[in-house]
Coordinates of C-alpha atoms in Angstrom, one line a residue:
M1 CA 0.3 -0.2 0.0
V2 CA 1.2 3.3 -0.9
V3 CA 1.5 6.7 1.2
H4 CA 1.4 9.2 -0.5
R5 CA 1.0 11.8 2.0
S6 CA 2.2 12.5 6.2
F7 CA 1.1 11.6 9.3
G8 CA 1.7 15.5 9.7
Q9 CA 0.5 16.5 6.5
I10 CA -2.9 15.0 7.1
I11 CA -3.5 15.7 10.4
K12 CA -3.6 18.7 10.7
E13 CA -6.7 19.0 8.3
I14 CA -8.4 16.4 10.3
A15 CA -7.9 18.3 13.8
N16 CA -7.1 22.2 12.5
V17 CA -3.5 21.7 14.5
S18 CA -1.3 24.3 14.0
D19 CA 2.4 24.7 12.5
E20 CA 3.9 25.6 16.0
D21 CA 2.5 22.4 17.7
L22 CA 3.0 20.5 14.3
E23 CA 6.7 21.1 14.9
R24 CA 6.9 20.9 18.9
A25 CA 5.6 17.5 18.8
L26 CA 8.0 16.5 16.0
Q27 CA 11.1 18.2 17.7
I28 CA 10.0 15.5 20.6
Q29 CA 10.3 13.3 18.4
R30 CA 12.9 13.2 17.4
G31 CA 14.5 12.6 20.1
T32 CA 12.1 10.2 21.5
H33 CA 11.4 7.7 18.2
E34 CA 7.7 7.4 19.4
P35 CA 4.9 7.1 16.3
L36 CA 4.0 11.3 15.9
G37 CA 0.4 10.6 16.4
Q38 CA 0.2 8.5 19.9
L39 CA 2.8 11.2 20.8
M40 CA 0.4 14.0 19.7
V41 CA -2.3 12.9 21.6
K42 CA -0.3 12.5 24.5
M43 CA 0.8 16.1 24.4
N44 CA -3.4 16.9 23.6
I45 CA -3.2 18.3 20.7
I46 CA -5.1 15.5 19.4
T47 CA -7.4 12.8 20.3
E48 CA -7.3 9.2 19.9
R49 CA -10.5 9.6 17.0
D50 CA -8.1 12.0 15.5
R51 CA -5.2 10.0 15.3
A52 CA -7.1 6.5 14.2
R53 CA -9.1 8.5 11.9
A54 CA -5.2 10.2 10.5
L55 CA -3.6 6.7 10.2
G56 CA -6.9 5.5 8.0
R57 CA -7.0 8.0 5.7
Q58 CA -3.1 7.7 5.7
W59 CA -3.0 3.8 5.2
G60 CA -6.0 4.2 2.6
V61 CA -7.8 1.8 5.9
P62 CA -11.6 2.8 6.4
F63 CA -12.7 4.5 9.7
V64 CA -14.9 2.8 12.4
E65 CA -16.6 4.3 15.8
I66 CA -17.5 1.0 17.6
G67 CA -17.9 2.3 20.9
E68 CA -22.5 2.8 20.5
D69 CA -22.6 -0.2 19.3
R70 CA -23.3 -2.6 22.6
N71 CA -24.8 -5.5 20.6
L72 CA -22.5 -7.1 19.4
K73 CA -22.6 -10.0 21.8
E74 CA -25.2 -11.3 20.2
N75 CA -23.3 -9.9 16.3
E76 CA -24.0 -13.6 14.5
D77 CA -20.4 -12.4 13.3
V78 CA -18.2 -12.5 15.8
K79 CA -19.1 -16.1 16.6
R80 CA -16.7 -16.5 12.9
I81 CA -13.8 -15.9 15.0
P82 CA -12.7 -18.5 18.4
K83 CA -13.0 -15.9 21.6
H84 CA -9.4 -16.8 21.9
L85 CA -8.3 -14.7 18.4
I86 CA -9.7 -12.7 19.1
Q87 CA -8.5 -11.5 22.3
R88 CA -4.9 -12.1 21.2
S89 CA -4.8 -10.7 18.0
R90 CA -7.3 -7.7 19.6
V91 CA -9.1 -7.5 16.5
L92 CA -13.7 -7.5 16.5
P93 CA -15.8 -8.6 13.3
L94 CA -18.6 -5.9 13.1
S95 CA -19.8 -7.6 9.5
H96 CA -20.1 -9.5 6.4
T97 CA -21.5 -9.6 2.8
S98 CA -21.0 -12.4 0.3
N99 CA -17.2 -14.2 1.4
R100 CA -16.0 -11.4 2.7
L101 CA -15.8 -10.7 6.5
T102 CA -15.3 -6.2 7.5
V103 CA -12.9 -7.0 10.7
A104 CA -11.5 -3.7 13.2
M105 CA -8.3 -4.1 14.6
I106 CA -5.6 -1.2 15.8
N107 CA -3.0 -1.7 13.1
P108 CA -4.9 -3.0 9.6
L109 CA -1.3 -3.3 7.9
D110 CA -1.1 -6.1 10.0
I111 CA -0.8 -8.9 7.2
F112 CA 0.1 -11.9 10.0
T113 CA -3.2 -11.2 11.3
I114 CA -5.1 -10.8 7.8
D115 CA -3.5 -14.5 6.8
Q116 CA -5.0 -16.1 10.2
L117 CA -8.1 -14.8 9.8
K118 CA -9.0 -15.8 6.1
L119 CA -7.5 -19.0 7.0
V120 CA -9.8 -19.7 10.5
T121 CA -12.5 -17.4 8.7
G122 CA -12.5 -18.8 4.6
M123 CA -13.2 -15.1 3.9
E124 CA -12.0 -12.3 2.9
I125 CA -11.1 -9.7 5.8
D126 CA -11.8 -6.4 5.1
P127 CA -9.8 -4.4 7.6
V128 CA -10.9 -0.7 9.5
I129 CA -9.4 1.0 12.1
T130 CA -10.9 2.4 14.6
I131 CA -10.2 4.5 18.1
E132 CA -8.7 1.7 20.5
E133 CA -10.2 2.2 23.5
D134 CA -12.8 1.3 21.7
L135 CA -12.5 -1.4 20.2
N136 CA -10.5 -3.0 24.4
N137 CA -14.0 -2.4 26.0
A138 CA -15.7 -4.2 22.5
I139 CA -13.6 -6.9 22.9
S140 CA -13.8 -6.8 26.5
D141 CA -17.7 -7.1 26.6
V142 CA -17.6 -9.4 24.6
L143 CA -15.7 -12.2 26.3
T144 CA -17.6 -11.7 29.0
S145 CA -21.3 -11.5 27.5
N146 CA -24.3 -12.8 29.9
E147 CA -24.2 -15.7 28.0
Q148 CA -20.6 -16.6 28.8
I149 CA -20.7 -15.2 32.4
D150 CA -23.6 -17.3 33.3
K151 CA -22.2 -20.2 32.5
T152 CA -19.5 -19.9 33.7
I153 CA -21.7 -19.2 36.9
E154 CA -23.5 -22.3 36.9
R155 CA -20.2 -24.4 36.0
V156 CA -18.9 -22.7 39.6
T157 CA -22.0 -23.4 41.0
V158 CA -21.8 -27.7 40.0
E159 CA -18.1 -27.8 40.8
M160 CA -19.1 -26.3 44.6
N161 CA -22.4 -29.0 44.3
A162 CA -20.1 -32.0 43.7
T163 CA -17.4 -30.9 46.4
A164 CA -20.7 -30.3 48.9
A165 CA -21.4 -34.3 48.2
S166 CA -17.6 -35.6 48.6
V167 CA -17.1 -33.5 51.6
A168 CA -20.1 -34.9 53.1
A169 CA -20.0 -39.3 52.3
A170 CA -16.9 -38.8 53.4
S171 CA -17.8 -37.9 56.2
A172 CA -21.4 -36.8 57.9
V173 CA -20.1 -33.8 60.5
I174 CA -19.0 -32.0 56.9
T175 CA -21.9 -30.6 55.9
I176 CA -21.4 -27.4 53.0
A177 CA -25.1 -25.6 52.0
A178 CA -25.5 -22.5 50.6
N179 CA -26.4 -20.7 53.9
K180 CA -23.7 -22.3 55.2
R181 CA -20.6 -19.5 56.3
D182 CA -17.2 -19.6 55.0
D183 CA -15.9 -21.1 58.4
D184 CA -17.1 -24.3 57.5
R185 CA -14.1 -25.0 54.7
S186 CA -11.1 -26.2 55.7
V187 CA -8.1 -24.7 54.8
D188 CA -7.1 -27.2 52.6
Q189 CA -9.8 -27.8 51.0
L190 CA -10.3 -23.6 50.3
R191 CA -6.7 -24.3 48.3
E192 CA -8.1 -26.7 46.6
L193 CA -10.7 -25.0 45.2
V194 CA -9.3 -21.8 44.2
D195 CA -7.0 -22.7 41.6
D196 CA -10.4 -24.8 40.0
A197 CA -10.8 -23.4 36.3
P198 CA -14.0 -21.9 37.5
I199 CA -13.3 -20.2 39.8
V200 CA -10.1 -18.5 38.3
Q201 CA -12.2 -17.8 34.9
L202 CA -15.7 -15.9 37.2
V203 CA -12.8 -13.5 38.7
N204 CA -10.9 -12.8 35.6
M205 CA -14.5 -12.2 33.9
I206 CA -15.2 -9.9 37.3
M207 CA -11.9 -8.2 37.1
R208 CA -12.0 -7.4 32.8
Q209 CA -15.2 -6.3 33.3
A210 CA -14.6 -3.2 35.6
L211 CA -11.9 -2.1 33.9
S212 CA -13.9 -2.1 30.7
D213 CA -16.0 -0.2 32.5
K214 CA -13.5 2.6 34.2
A215 CA -14.5 1.5 37.4
S216 CA -12.5 2.8 40.3
D217 CA -13.6 -0.4 43.1
I218 CA -15.1 -3.7 42.9
H219 CA -17.4 -4.5 45.8
I220 CA -17.7 -8.3 46.7
Q221 CA -20.7 -8.1 49.1
P222 CA -21.5 -11.3 50.6
E223 CA -25.3 -10.9 51.4
L224 CA -27.4 -14.1 53.8
D225 CA -28.5 -16.2 49.7
R226 CA -26.1 -14.5 46.8
V227 CA -22.9 -12.3 46.8
R228 CA -23.1 -9.4 45.0
I229 CA -20.8 -8.2 42.7
R230 CA -20.7 -3.9 42.6
Y231 CA -18.6 -1.5 40.6
R232 CA -18.1 2.1 40.9
I233 CA -18.2 3.5 38.4
D234 CA -17.8 7.6 37.8
G235 CA -18.5 7.8 41.7
M236 CA -21.7 5.6 41.8
L237 CA -21.9 2.2 43.1
Q238 CA -23.7 -0.3 40.1
D239 CA -25.0 -3.3 40.5
G240 CA -22.9 -6.3 38.2
M241 CA -23.7 -9.7 38.5
E242 CA -25.1 -11.8 41.4
V243 CA -23.0 -15.5 42.8
P244 CA -24.6 -17.8 43.7
K245 CA -24.0 -18.7 47.6
Q246 CA -22.1 -21.7 47.4
A247 CA -19.1 -20.7 45.8
Q248 CA -18.6 -17.6 48.1
A249 CA -15.9 -19.6 50.0
A250 CA -13.5 -20.4 46.8
L251 CA -14.5 -16.6 45.5
I252 CA -13.0 -14.4 48.4
S253 CA -10.5 -17.1 48.7
R254 CA -8.9 -17.2 45.4
I255 CA -8.9 -13.1 45.7
K256 CA -6.2 -13.9 49.3
V257 CA -4.0 -15.5 47.1
M258 CA -4.1 -14.2 44.5
A259 CA -3.3 -10.6 46.8
E260 CA -1.0 -12.9 49.0
M261 CA -3.2 -12.8 51.8
D262 CA -3.7 -15.1 54.5
I263 CA -7.1 -17.4 53.7
A264 CA -6.9 -18.9 56.9
E265 CA -7.8 -15.6 58.7
K266 CA -11.2 -14.5 58.5
R267 CA -11.9 -12.7 61.2
A268 CA -9.4 -10.0 60.5
P269 CA -9.3 -7.6 57.9
Q270 CA -7.0 -7.7 55.9
D271 CA -5.4 -5.4 52.9
G272 CA -3.2 -7.2 50.0
R273 CA -2.0 -6.3 46.0
I274 CA -2.8 -7.2 42.9
S275 CA -1.2 -6.9 39.6
L276 CA -2.0 -8.0 36.6
N277 CA -1.9 -7.0 33.1
L278 CA -4.9 -6.6 29.9
N279 CA -5.0 -5.3 26.4
E280 CA -1.1 -4.7 27.1
R281 CA -1.2 -1.9 30.4
S282 CA -0.2 -2.9 33.6
Y283 CA -3.0 -2.7 36.5
D284 CA -2.7 -2.4 40.2
M285 CA -5.5 -3.4 42.9
R286 CA -5.1 -2.7 45.9
V287 CA -7.2 -5.4 47.7
S288 CA -9.3 -5.0 51.1
T289 CA -11.7 -7.1 53.6
L290 CA -13.7 -7.3 56.2
P291 CA -15.4 -9.6 57.9
G292 CA -19.2 -9.6 58.5
A293 CA -22.2 -11.2 59.4
H294 CA -22.8 -12.9 56.3
G295 CA -18.7 -13.6 55.2
E296 CA -15.7 -11.5 54.5
K297 CA -16.2 -8.4 52.0
V298 CA -13.6 -7.6 49.6
V299 CA -13.1 -4.2 48.4
M300 CA -10.1 -3.6 44.9
R301 CA -9.3 0.0 44.7
V302 CA -8.2 -0.3 39.9
L303 CA -4.9 1.6 39.9
D304 CA -3.3 2.4 36.7
K305 CA 0.5 1.7 37.1
S306 CA 0.7 3.0 33.3
G307 CA 0.5 6.6 35.1
I308 CA -1.0 9.3 35.0
T309 CA -1.0 11.2 31.7
I310 CA -3.8 13.1 31.3
S311 CA -2.2 17.1 32.1
L312 CA -3.5 19.6 34.3
G313 CA -5.3 21.7 31.2
K314 CA -8.1 18.2 30.6
L315 CA -9.3 18.3 34.5
G316 CA -11.6 21.0 33.6
I317 CA -10.3 24.1 36.3
P318 CA -11.4 27.4 34.4
T319 CA -8.7 29.5 32.4
L320 CA -8.3 32.1 35.1
M321 CA -7.7 29.5 38.2
L322 CA -5.5 28.2 35.7
E323 CA -3.5 31.2 35.2
Q324 CA -3.3 31.7 39.4
Y325 CA -2.3 28.0 40.1
D326 CA 0.4 27.2 37.1
R327 CA 2.0 30.6 38.6
L328 CA 1.7 28.9 42.2
I329 CA 3.5 26.1 41.4
R330 CA 6.2 27.4 39.4
R331 CA 7.4 29.3 43.1
S332 CA 10.4 27.6 44.6
F333 CA 8.8 27.2 47.8
G334 CA 6.0 27.2 50.1
I335 CA 3.6 24.6 50.5
I336 CA 0.5 24.3 48.0
L337 CA -2.5 22.7 49.5
V338 CA -5.1 20.3 48.1
T339 CA -8.5 19.6 49.7
G340 CA -11.4 17.9 49.1
P341 CA -12.8 14.3 50.1
T342 CA -12.0 11.5 49.6
G343 CA -12.5 10.4 45.8
S344 CA -12.5 13.5 44.4
G345 CA -9.8 13.8 42.3
K346 CA -7.0 14.9 44.7
S347 CA -3.9 12.9 43.4
T348 CA -4.5 13.4 39.9
T349 CA -4.9 17.2 40.6
L350 CA -1.2 16.3 42.0
Y351 CA 0.0 13.8 40.2
A352 CA -0.5 16.1 36.5
T353 CA 0.9 19.2 39.0
L354 CA 3.9 16.5 38.9
N355 CA 4.8 16.1 35.4
L356 CA 4.6 19.6 34.5
L357 CA 6.8 20.1 36.9
N358 CA 9.1 17.2 36.2
S359 CA 12.3 17.7 34.6
P360 CA 16.1 16.7 35.0
E361 CA 16.9 20.2 36.5
K362 CA 14.7 19.9 39.0
N363 CA 14.7 16.7 43.0
I364 CA 11.3 15.5 43.1
L365 CA 10.6 13.0 46.0
T366 CA 6.9 12.2 47.1
V367 CA 6.0 10.3 50.5
E368 CA 2.9 8.4 49.6
D369 CA 0.5 6.0 51.3
P370 CA 0.4 3.6 49.1
V371 CA 2.4 4.5 46.0
E372 CA -1.1 4.3 43.0
Y373 CA 0.6 5.7 39.8
Q374 CA 4.3 5.5 39.2
L375 CA 5.1 8.5 37.4
P376 CA 9.2 8.6 35.8
G377 CA 11.8 11.0 36.7
L378 CA 11.0 11.1 41.0
T379 CA 11.8 8.9 43.7
Q380 CA 8.2 8.1 45.3
S381 CA 8.7 6.2 48.8
Q382 CA 5.9 4.3 50.2
V383 CA 4.7 4.4 54.2
N384 CA 5.2 1.5 55.4
T385 CA 4.1 1.9 59.3
R386 CA 6.1 -1.8 60.7
A387 CA 9.5 -0.3 59.0
G388 CA 8.7 2.7 60.3
M389 CA 8.6 4.3 57.4
T390 CA 6.0 6.8 58.7
F391 CA 5.5 10.0 56.6
P392 CA 7.1 12.2 59.2
A393 CA 10.1 9.7 59.4
V394 CA 10.6 9.3 55.7
L395 CA 10.0 13.1 55.1
R396 CA 12.8 14.4 57.7
T397 CA 15.1 12.0 55.4
M398 CA 13.6 13.5 51.9
L399 CA 14.5 17.1 53.3
R400 CA 18.9 15.4 53.8
Q401 CA 18.2 14.0 50.4
D402 CA 18.8 17.9 48.5
P403 CA 15.1 18.4 46.8
D404 CA 13.3 20.5 44.8
I405 CA 9.7 19.7 45.8
I406 CA 8.7 16.9 47.8
L407 CA 5.3 15.7 47.9
V408 CA 3.1 14.9 50.8
G409 CA 0.3 12.4 50.3
E410 CA -1.7 14.0 53.1
T411 CA -1.1 16.3 56.2
R412 CA -2.8 13.5 58.3
D413 CA -1.0 14.7 62.1
P414 CA 0.3 17.3 63.8
E415 CA 4.3 15.8 63.4
T416 CA 3.9 15.7 59.2
A417 CA 2.2 19.5 59.3
L418 CA 5.5 21.3 60.9
I419 CA 7.9 19.2 59.5
S420 CA 6.5 20.0 56.2
V421 CA 5.8 23.7 57.4
E422 CA 10.0 23.7 57.9
A423 CA 10.1 22.8 54.5
A424 CA 8.4 25.2 52.5
L425 CA 10.2 28.4 55.1
T426 CA 14.0 26.4 54.2
G427 CA 13.1 26.8 50.6
H428 CA 11.3 23.9 48.8
L429 CA 8.3 23.5 47.2
V430 CA 5.9 21.5 49.4
F431 CA 2.8 20.2 47.9
S432 CA 0.0 17.6 50.1
T433 CA -3.4 16.9 51.0
L434 CA -6.4 17.8 53.5
H435 CA -9.7 16.9 54.4
T436 CA -11.9 20.6 54.9
N437 CA -15.2 21.2 52.6
D438 CA -13.4 24.3 51.1
A439 CA -9.9 26.4 50.4
P440 CA -10.6 28.2 52.9
G441 CA -11.2 25.7 55.7
S442 CA -7.9 24.4 55.8
I443 CA -6.0 27.4 57.1
A444 CA -8.3 26.0 60.4
R445 CA -7.4 22.9 60.6
L446 CA -3.6 23.7 60.3
T447 CA -4.0 25.3 63.5
E448 CA -6.4 22.8 64.5
M449 CA -3.2 20.9 64.1
G450 CA -1.4 23.5 66.6
I451 CA 0.3 24.9 63.7
E452 CA 1.2 28.5 64.8
P453 CA -0.8 31.2 62.3
F454 CA 2.9 32.8 62.1
L455 CA 3.9 29.7 60.6
T456 CA 1.1 28.8 58.2
A457 CA 0.9 32.6 57.8
S458 CA 4.4 32.9 56.1
A459 CA 4.7 28.6 54.6
V460 CA 0.9 28.5 52.8
A461 CA 0.8 30.2 49.4
G462 CA -2.3 28.5 48.0
V463 CA -4.8 25.9 48.1
L464 CA -7.3 24.7 46.1
A465 CA -10.2 22.6 47.0
Q466 CA -11.8 20.7 44.3
R467 CA -14.8 17.9 44.0
L468 CA -15.7 15.7 41.1
V469 CA -18.7 15.7 39.3
R470 CA -20.0 13.7 36.0
A471 CA -19.9 14.4 33.2
I472 CA -22.9 14.2 30.6
C473 CA -22.8 11.9 28.3
T474 CA -22.0 13.3 24.6
R475 CA -23.6 10.4 22.8
C476 CA -26.9 11.6 24.5
R477 CA -27.2 15.0 25.0
E478 CA -30.4 16.6 25.3
P479 CA -32.2 19.6 26.5
Y480 CA -33.9 20.3 29.1
Q481 CA -35.8 22.1 31.9
P482 CA -34.5 21.7 35.5
S483 CA -36.6 22.2 38.6
I484 CA -37.9 25.8 40.1
E485 CA -35.6 23.6 43.7
A486 CA -33.4 23.4 42.2
F487 CA -32.5 27.1 40.6
R488 CA -33.7 27.6 43.9
R489 CA -30.5 25.6 45.6
L490 CA -28.3 26.4 43.2
N491 CA -29.5 30.7 43.3
F492 CA -30.1 30.7 39.8
P493 CA -32.2 33.8 38.4
L494 CA -35.2 31.8 37.8
E495 CA -34.9 34.3 34.4
T496 CA -33.6 31.6 32.4
D497 CA -36.2 31.0 28.8
K498 CA -32.1 32.2 26.9
I499 CA -30.4 29.6 28.9
T500 CA -30.4 26.1 27.6
F501 CA -29.6 23.8 29.7
Y502 CA -28.8 19.4 29.1
R503 CA -29.1 16.0 30.4
G504 CA -28.5 12.8 28.8
A505 CA -31.4 11.3 27.7
G506 CA -29.8 7.4 28.7
C507 CA -28.0 5.2 26.2
P508 CA -26.1 2.6 26.0
Y509 CA -22.5 4.1 25.4
C510 CA -23.5 5.6 29.7
R511 CA -25.7 2.5 30.7
G512 CA -28.2 4.2 31.0
T513 CA -27.3 6.5 33.1
G514 CA -27.0 10.4 30.8
Y515 CA -23.2 11.0 32.0
K516 CA -19.7 9.4 30.6
G517 CA -16.7 10.3 32.6
R518 CA -16.1 13.1 35.3
I519 CA -14.6 16.3 35.2
G520 CA -13.5 18.8 38.2
V521 CA -15.3 22.0 40.4
F522 CA -12.4 24.2 41.5
E523 CA -12.0 26.8 43.6
L524 CA -8.5 28.4 44.3
M525 CA -7.4 30.7 47.0
V526 CA -4.5 32.8 46.5
V527 CA -2.8 33.6 50.3
D528 CA -1.9 38.3 49.6
N529 CA -1.1 39.9 51.5
E530 CA -4.5 41.3 53.2
I531 CA -5.4 37.6 54.0
R532 CA -2.2 36.6 55.1
E533 CA -2.9 39.4 58.0
M534 CA -6.2 38.1 58.7
M535 CA -4.6 34.7 59.8
L536 CA -1.9 36.5 62.2
Q537 CA -5.0 37.6 63.4
R538 CA -6.9 33.8 63.8
A539 CA -9.6 35.0 62.0
P540 CA -12.7 32.4 61.6
T541 CA -13.0 30.9 57.9
H542 CA -16.2 32.7 57.3
V543 CA -13.5 36.3 57.0
L544 CA -11.0 34.6 55.4
R545 CA -14.0 33.6 52.9
Q546 CA -15.3 36.3 52.2
A547 CA -12.0 38.0 51.9
A548 CA -10.9 35.6 49.7
L549 CA -14.0 35.8 47.4
E550 CA -13.6 39.9 47.7
A551 CA -10.2 39.5 45.9
G552 CA -11.6 37.0 42.8
M553 CA -12.0 34.0 44.1
I554 CA -14.4 31.3 42.2
A555 CA -16.4 29.5 45.1
L556 CA -16.5 26.0 44.0
K557 CA -20.7 26.8 43.3
Q558 CA -19.8 28.9 40.8
D559 CA -17.0 26.8 38.9
A560 CA -20.4 24.5 38.5
M561 CA -22.8 27.0 37.8
E562 CA -20.0 27.9 34.7
K563 CA -19.9 24.1 33.1
I564 CA -23.9 24.0 34.1
L565 CA -24.4 27.3 31.6
E566 CA -21.7 25.2 29.3
G567 CA -23.4 21.9 29.1
V568 CA -20.3 20.0 30.6
T569 CA -22.5 18.5 33.9
T570 CA -26.3 18.8 35.1
M571 CA -28.2 21.3 37.9
E572 CA -29.0 17.7 39.9
E573 CA -25.7 16.4 39.2
A574 CA -23.8 20.3 41.1
L575 CA -26.4 19.8 43.3
R576 CA -25.6 15.9 44.2
V577 CA -21.9 17.1 45.0
I578 CA -21.6 20.3 46.3
Y579 CA -23.7 21.8 49.0
A580 CA -25.2 24.9 48.4
D581 CA -26.6 26.7 51.1

């Protein structure tokens, strides 16, 4: 196949890329030798869709979108290719005409795979290119079809019942029934069960489904007569499959073995970690068990080990606020705090910040509990209380490591807070997180920890507060009229005839929720001379807040309103996440 035009020429037409951005990417490429399209996606110059379209045009291959097609698992064409080949080669049949089969691929120039598909199907192959993420999600859906899940669960149930029957025949004392507790199985029996193929397949399906749906957490929750599997997607828990009670012991034990936990210990909580690879990406799962009335509950936090590649500009920070934040993080010393509740995206913001600041001239050290994402060029240390690696202990050692920038994963005790303040006052730039409701509230929190106001006023440069709201699904977005109560609670003017509000109608792509993905809502308090003087006078939080607003601080609620007016999120979602007086 003859290529007539370069990727750079095509992408300029497709994505309106400027000559300056293209030249900047080409300069970096000369040093990294990375494919230009892949590099431009990482630099947030183009989207993955732009890249796929440009490659398709360059290679003379049609581009198709398969993200909205959630009925592939019922598509008869999918059955023309064995599932193991679909998984290994990352291909997906879409349709056929006569003796020709259309197959979605990431690399439609892969002649070896195309020849292999010809041999397997006996048909001519017409390759098309698509978005890699959409293809991987569609393949995961096919591999974890409802039919396959049902068959695997049925096999697990049969295996468990057979085991119960054999044990009962061997000893009348031991009986294993659906309503019995996990404790009734001996450790030896559990060790045998966790290696059985049906249990292995079931656990793999549960994990694959979570990664396909971009779930942040997997909940395995034993109940009286069943085991519920739930996934936290875009911050909301959603029901997944149900597993028979008979399989509970083997299911939980399999996960504990993978996480290197003690399967004999069922009365005390345990923590572990699972590492796995899927679709050429590495993932970690932080595993936590908690004994309950009906057995051990397991929660797995999903972490993408490949790291954070998102830029600050993609987090949703308003342009003016982003300029202020950029000036703050360019300082040579001081503390910058990021505040918000658990799960509000603080770690993502800090990693994106360190990505921006990371350079060969900077020595960046982090202490985290645990290290969630691995960033090249940084020294990342993990808290280990048993080994004496506490936040204060590691932080003291870091100050002897000639740091330029320090990230303290969480300021959770007075000693850590004091060392961070001292580090900032001795010429280091320190980033950390706090759990407070808003930006001004962090000052009172430091005072409660015993930090004197004159130290806080001298050390703290700024505080960024944030929340995460679900974004409206772009594929089913429709105009609507919110309730009057929503207007009142957000202090919106009721004369809104000229404003169009949007919501998601619900479609297969967003699983009927009307939302797909999340975006941040922010407020940034820059500590200027006036606020510093108030801090020295121990001014209460509401006074600091009023002064910050008068100085131009955009409040969380204001940023949420802007995103509602832009059609990014809904009024109901803003009310759910941000308390409105």
